PDB file of N, CA and C and ligand atoms in Angstrom:
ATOM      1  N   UNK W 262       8.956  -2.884 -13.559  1.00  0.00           N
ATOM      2  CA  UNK W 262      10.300  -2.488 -13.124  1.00  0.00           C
ATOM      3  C   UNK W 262      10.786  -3.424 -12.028  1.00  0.00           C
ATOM      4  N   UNK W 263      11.358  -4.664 -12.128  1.00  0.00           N
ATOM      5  CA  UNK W 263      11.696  -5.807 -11.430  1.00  0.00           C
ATOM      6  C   UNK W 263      12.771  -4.805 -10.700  1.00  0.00           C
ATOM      7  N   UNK W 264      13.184  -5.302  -8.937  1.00  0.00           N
ATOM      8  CA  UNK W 264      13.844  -4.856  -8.403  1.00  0.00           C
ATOM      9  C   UNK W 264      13.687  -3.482  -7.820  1.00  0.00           C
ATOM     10  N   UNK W 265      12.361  -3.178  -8.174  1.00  0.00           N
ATOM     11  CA  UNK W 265      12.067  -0.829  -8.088  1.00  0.00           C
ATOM     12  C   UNK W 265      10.859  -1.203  -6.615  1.00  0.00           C
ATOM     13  N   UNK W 266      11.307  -0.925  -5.491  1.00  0.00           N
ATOM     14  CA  UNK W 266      10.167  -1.126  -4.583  1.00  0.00           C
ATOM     15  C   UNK W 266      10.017   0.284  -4.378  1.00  0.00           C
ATOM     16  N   UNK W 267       9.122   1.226  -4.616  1.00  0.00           N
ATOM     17  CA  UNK W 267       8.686   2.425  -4.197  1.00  0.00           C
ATOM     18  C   UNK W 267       7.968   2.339  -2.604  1.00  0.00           C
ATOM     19  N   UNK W 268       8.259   3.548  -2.599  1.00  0.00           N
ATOM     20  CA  UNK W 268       7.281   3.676  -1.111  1.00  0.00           C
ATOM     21  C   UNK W 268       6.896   4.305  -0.935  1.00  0.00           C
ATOM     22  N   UNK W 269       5.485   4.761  -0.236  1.00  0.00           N
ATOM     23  CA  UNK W 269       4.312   5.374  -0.256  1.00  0.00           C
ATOM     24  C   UNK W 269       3.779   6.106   1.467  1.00  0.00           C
ATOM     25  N   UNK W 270       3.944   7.284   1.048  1.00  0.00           N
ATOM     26  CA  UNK W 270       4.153   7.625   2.617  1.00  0.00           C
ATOM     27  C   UNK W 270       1.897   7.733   2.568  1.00  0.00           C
ATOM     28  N   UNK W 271       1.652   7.555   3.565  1.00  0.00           N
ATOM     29  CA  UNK W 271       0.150   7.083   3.638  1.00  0.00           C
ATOM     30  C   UNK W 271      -0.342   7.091   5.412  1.00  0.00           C
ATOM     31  N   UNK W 272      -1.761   6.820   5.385  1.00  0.00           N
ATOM     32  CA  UNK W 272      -1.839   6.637   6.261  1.00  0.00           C
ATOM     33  C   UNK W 272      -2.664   5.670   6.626  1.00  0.00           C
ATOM     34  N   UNK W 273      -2.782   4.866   8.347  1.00  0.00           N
ATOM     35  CA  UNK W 273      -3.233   3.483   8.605  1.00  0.00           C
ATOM     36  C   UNK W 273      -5.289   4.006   8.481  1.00  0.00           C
ATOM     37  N   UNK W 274      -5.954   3.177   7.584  1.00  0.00           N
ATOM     38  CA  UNK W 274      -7.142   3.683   7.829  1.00  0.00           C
ATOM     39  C   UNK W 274      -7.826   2.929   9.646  1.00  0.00           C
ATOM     40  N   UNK W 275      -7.015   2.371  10.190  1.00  0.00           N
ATOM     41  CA  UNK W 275      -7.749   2.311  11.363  1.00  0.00           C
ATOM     42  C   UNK W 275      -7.772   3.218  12.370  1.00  0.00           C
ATOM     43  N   UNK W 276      -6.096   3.207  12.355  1.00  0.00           N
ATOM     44  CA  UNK W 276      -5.841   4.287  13.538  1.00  0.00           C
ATOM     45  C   UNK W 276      -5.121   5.547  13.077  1.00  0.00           C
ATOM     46  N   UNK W 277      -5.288   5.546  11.889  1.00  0.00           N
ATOM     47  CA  UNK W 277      -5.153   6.997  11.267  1.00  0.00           C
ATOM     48  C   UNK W 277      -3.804   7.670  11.497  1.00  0.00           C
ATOM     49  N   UNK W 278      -2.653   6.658  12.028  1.00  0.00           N
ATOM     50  CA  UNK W 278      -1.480   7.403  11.845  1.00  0.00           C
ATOM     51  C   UNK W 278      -0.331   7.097  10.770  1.00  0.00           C
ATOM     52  N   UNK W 279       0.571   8.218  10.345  1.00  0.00           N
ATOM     53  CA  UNK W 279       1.009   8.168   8.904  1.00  0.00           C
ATOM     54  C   UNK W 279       2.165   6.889   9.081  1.00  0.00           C
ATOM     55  N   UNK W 280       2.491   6.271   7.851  1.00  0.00           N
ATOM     56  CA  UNK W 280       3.307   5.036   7.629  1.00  0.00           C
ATOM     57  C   UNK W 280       4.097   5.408   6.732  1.00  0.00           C
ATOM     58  N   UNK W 281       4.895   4.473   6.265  1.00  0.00           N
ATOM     59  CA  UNK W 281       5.600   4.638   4.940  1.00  0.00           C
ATOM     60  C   UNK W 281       5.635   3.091   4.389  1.00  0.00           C
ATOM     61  N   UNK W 282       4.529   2.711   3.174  1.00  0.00           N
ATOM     62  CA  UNK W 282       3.685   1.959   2.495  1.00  0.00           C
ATOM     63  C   UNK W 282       5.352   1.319   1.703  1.00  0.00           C
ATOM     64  N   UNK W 283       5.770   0.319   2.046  1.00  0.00           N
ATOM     65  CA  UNK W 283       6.245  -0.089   0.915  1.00  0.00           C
ATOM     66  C   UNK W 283       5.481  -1.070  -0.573  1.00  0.00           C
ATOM     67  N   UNK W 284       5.795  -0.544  -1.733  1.00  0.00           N
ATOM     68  CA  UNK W 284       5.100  -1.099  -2.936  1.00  0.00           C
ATOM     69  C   UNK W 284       5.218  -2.216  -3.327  1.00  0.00           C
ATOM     70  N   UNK W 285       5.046  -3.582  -2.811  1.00  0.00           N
ATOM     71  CA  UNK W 285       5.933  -4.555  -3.278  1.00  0.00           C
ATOM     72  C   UNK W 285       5.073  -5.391  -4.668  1.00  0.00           C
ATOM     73  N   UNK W 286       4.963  -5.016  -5.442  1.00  0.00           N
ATOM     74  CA  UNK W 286       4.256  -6.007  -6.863  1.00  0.00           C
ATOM     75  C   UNK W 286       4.619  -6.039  -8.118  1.00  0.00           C
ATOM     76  N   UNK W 287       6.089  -5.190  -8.125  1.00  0.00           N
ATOM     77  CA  UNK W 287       6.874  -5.821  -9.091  1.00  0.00           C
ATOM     78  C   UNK W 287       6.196  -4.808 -10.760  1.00  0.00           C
ATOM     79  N   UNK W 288       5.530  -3.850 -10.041  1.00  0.00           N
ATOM     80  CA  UNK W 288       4.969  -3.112 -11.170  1.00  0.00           C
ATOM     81  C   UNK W 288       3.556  -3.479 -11.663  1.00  0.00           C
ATOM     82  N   UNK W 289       3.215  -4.411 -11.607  1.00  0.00           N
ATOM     83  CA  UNK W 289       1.927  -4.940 -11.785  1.00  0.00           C
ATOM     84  C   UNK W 289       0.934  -4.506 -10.513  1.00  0.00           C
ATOM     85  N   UNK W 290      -0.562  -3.998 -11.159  1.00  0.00           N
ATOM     86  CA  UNK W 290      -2.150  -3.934 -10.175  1.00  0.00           C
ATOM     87  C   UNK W 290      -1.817  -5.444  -9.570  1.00  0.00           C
ATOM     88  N   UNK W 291      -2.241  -4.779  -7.888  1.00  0.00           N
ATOM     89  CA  UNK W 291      -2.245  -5.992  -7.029  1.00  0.00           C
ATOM     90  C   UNK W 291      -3.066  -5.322  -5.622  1.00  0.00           C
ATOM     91  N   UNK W 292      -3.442  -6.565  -5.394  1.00  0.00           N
ATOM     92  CA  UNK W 292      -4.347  -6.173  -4.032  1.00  0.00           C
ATOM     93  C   UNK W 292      -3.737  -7.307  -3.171  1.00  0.00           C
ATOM     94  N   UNK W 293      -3.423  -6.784  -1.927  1.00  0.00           N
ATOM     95  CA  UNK W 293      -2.912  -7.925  -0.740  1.00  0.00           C
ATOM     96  C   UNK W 293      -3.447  -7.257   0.441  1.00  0.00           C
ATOM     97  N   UNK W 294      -3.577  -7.733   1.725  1.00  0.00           N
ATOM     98  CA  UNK W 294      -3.232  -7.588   2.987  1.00  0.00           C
ATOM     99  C   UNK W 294      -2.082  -7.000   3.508  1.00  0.00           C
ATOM    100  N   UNK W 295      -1.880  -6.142   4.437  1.00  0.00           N
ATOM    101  CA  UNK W 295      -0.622  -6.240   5.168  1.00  0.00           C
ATOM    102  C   UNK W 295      -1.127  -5.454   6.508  1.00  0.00           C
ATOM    103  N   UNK W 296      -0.279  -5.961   7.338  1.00  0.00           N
ATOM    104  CA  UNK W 296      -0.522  -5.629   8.689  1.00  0.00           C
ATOM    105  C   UNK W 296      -0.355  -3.926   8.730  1.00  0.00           C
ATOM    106  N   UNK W 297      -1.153  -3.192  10.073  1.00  0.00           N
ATOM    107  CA  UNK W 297      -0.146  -1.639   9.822  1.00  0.00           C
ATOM    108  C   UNK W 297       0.927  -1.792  10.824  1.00  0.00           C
ATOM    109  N   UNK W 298       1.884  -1.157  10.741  1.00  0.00           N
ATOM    110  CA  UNK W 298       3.083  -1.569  11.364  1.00  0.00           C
ATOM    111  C   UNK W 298       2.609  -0.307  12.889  1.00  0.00           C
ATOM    112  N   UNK W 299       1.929   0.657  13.090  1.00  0.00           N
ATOM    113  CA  UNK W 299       1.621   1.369  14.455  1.00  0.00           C
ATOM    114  C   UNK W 299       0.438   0.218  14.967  1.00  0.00           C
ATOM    115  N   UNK W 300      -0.521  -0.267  14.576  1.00  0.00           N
ATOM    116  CA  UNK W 300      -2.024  -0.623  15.407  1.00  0.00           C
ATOM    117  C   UNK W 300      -2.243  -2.196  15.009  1.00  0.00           C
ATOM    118  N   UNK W 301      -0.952  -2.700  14.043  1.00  0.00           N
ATOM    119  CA  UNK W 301      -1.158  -4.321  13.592  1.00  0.00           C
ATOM    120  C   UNK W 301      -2.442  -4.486  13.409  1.00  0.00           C
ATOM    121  N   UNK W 302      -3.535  -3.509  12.763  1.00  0.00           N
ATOM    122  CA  UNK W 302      -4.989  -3.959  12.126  1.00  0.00           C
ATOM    123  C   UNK W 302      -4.882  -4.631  10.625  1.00  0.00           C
ATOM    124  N   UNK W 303      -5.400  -5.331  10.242  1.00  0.00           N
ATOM    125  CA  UNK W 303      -4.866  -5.800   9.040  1.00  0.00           C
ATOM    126  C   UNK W 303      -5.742  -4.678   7.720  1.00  0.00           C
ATOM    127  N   UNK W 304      -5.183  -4.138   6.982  1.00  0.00           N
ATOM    128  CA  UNK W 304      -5.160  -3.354   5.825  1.00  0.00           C
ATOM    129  C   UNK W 304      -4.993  -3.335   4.595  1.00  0.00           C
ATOM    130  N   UNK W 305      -6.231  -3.497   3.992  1.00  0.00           N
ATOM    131  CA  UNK W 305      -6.057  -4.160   2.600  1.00  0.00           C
ATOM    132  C   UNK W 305      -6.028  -2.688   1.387  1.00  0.00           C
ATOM    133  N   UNK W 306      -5.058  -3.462   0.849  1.00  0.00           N
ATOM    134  CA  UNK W 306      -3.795  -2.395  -0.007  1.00  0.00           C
ATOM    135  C   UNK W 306      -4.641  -2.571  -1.505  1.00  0.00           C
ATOM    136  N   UNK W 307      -4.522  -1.545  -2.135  1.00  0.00           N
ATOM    137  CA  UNK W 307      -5.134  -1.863  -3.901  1.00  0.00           C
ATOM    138  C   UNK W 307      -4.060  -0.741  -4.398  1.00  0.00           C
ATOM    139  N   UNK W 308      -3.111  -1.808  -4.858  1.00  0.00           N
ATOM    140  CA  UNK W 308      -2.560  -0.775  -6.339  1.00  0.00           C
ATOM    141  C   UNK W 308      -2.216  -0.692  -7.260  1.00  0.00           C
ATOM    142  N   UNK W 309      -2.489   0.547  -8.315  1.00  0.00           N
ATOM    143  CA  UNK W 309      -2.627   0.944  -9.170  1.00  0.00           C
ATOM    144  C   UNK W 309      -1.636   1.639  -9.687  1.00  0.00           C
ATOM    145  N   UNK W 310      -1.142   1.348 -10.977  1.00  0.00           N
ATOM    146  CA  UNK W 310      -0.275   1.983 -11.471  1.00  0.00           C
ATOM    147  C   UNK W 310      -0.689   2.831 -12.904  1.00  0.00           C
ATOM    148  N   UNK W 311      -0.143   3.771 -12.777  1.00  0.00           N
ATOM    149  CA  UNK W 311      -0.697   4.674 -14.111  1.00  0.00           C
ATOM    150  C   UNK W 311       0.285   4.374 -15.421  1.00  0.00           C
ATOM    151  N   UNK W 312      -0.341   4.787 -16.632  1.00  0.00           N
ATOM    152  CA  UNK W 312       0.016   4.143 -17.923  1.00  0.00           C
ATOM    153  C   UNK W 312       1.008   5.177 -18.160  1.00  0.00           C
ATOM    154  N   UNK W 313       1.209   6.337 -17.271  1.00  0.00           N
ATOM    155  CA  UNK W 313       2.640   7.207 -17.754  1.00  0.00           C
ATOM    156  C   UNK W 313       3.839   6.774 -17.197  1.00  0.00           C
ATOM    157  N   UNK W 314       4.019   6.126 -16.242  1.00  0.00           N
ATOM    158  CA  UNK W 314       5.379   5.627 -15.394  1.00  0.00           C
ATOM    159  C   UNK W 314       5.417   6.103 -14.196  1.00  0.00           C
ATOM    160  N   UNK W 315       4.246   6.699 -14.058  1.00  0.00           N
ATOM    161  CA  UNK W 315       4.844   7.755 -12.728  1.00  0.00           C
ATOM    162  C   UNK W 315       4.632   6.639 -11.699  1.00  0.00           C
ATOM    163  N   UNK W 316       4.513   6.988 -10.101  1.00  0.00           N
ATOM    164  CA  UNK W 316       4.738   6.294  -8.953  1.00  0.00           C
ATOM    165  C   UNK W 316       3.315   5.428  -8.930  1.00  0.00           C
ATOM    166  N   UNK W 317       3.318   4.502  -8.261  1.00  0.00           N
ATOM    167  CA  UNK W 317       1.827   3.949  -7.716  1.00  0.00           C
ATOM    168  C   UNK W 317       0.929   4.486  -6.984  1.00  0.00           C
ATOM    169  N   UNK W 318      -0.889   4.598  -7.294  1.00  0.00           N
ATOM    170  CA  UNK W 318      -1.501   4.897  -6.857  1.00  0.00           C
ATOM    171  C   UNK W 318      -1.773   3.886  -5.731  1.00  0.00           C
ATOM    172  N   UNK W 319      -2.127   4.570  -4.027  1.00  0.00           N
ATOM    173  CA  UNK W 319      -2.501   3.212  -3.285  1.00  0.00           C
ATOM    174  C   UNK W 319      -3.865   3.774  -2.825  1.00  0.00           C
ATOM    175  N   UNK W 320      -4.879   2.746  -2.520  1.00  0.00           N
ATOM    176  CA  UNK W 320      -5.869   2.872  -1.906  1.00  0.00           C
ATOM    177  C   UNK W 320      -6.191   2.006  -0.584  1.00  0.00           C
ATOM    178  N   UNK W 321      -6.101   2.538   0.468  1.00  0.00           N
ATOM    179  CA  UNK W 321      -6.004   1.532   1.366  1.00  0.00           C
ATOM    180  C   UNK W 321      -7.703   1.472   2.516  1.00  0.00           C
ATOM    181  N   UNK W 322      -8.200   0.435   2.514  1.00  0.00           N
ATOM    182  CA  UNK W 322      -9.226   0.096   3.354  1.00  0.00           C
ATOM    183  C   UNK W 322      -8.776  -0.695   4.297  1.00  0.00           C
ATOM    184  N   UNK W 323     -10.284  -1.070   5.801  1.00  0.00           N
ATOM    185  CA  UNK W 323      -9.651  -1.450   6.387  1.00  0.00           C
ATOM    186  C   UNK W 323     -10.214  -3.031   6.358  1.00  0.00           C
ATOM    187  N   UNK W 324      -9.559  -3.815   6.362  1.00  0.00           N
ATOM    188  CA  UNK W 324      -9.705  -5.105   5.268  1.00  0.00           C
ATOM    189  C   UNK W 324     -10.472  -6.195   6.869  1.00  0.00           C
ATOM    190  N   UNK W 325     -11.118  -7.306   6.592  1.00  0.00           N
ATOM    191  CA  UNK W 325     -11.767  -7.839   7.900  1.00  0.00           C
ATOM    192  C   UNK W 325     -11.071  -8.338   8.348  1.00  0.00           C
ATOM    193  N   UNK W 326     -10.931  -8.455   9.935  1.00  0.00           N
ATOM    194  CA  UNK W 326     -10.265  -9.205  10.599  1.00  0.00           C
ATOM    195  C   UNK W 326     -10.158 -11.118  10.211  1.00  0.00           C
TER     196      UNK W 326
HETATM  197 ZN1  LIG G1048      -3.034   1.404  12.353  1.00  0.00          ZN
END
């Protein structure tokens, strides 16, 4: 879905406070980095999209400095 950025309300696994995850991969499984926007720890994102359409699954760890 080119142009569909969902967003993912979640939380930072470092400092454990809630965010709102924007989805940026264009619909396609993707794994990136992104900073957390409360504790700037860097947070590595995995997501998953399901074969019905519904929203993206995210899994977030806390990725190495
Ligand atoms: Zn954080």
């Amino acid at each position: 879905m080119p142009g569909f950025t969902p967003e993912v309300r979640t939380a930072c696994p470092h400092c454990g406070e809630p965010f709102t995850l924007r989805v940026d991969t264009d619909g396609a499984d993707a794994a990136y980095v992104e900073d957390c926007p409360v504790c700037c720890a860097p947070i590595e994102v995995a997501v998953r999209w399901p074969l019905d359409g519904g929203g993206p699954a995210v899994e977030l760890r806390q990725a190495d400095a």
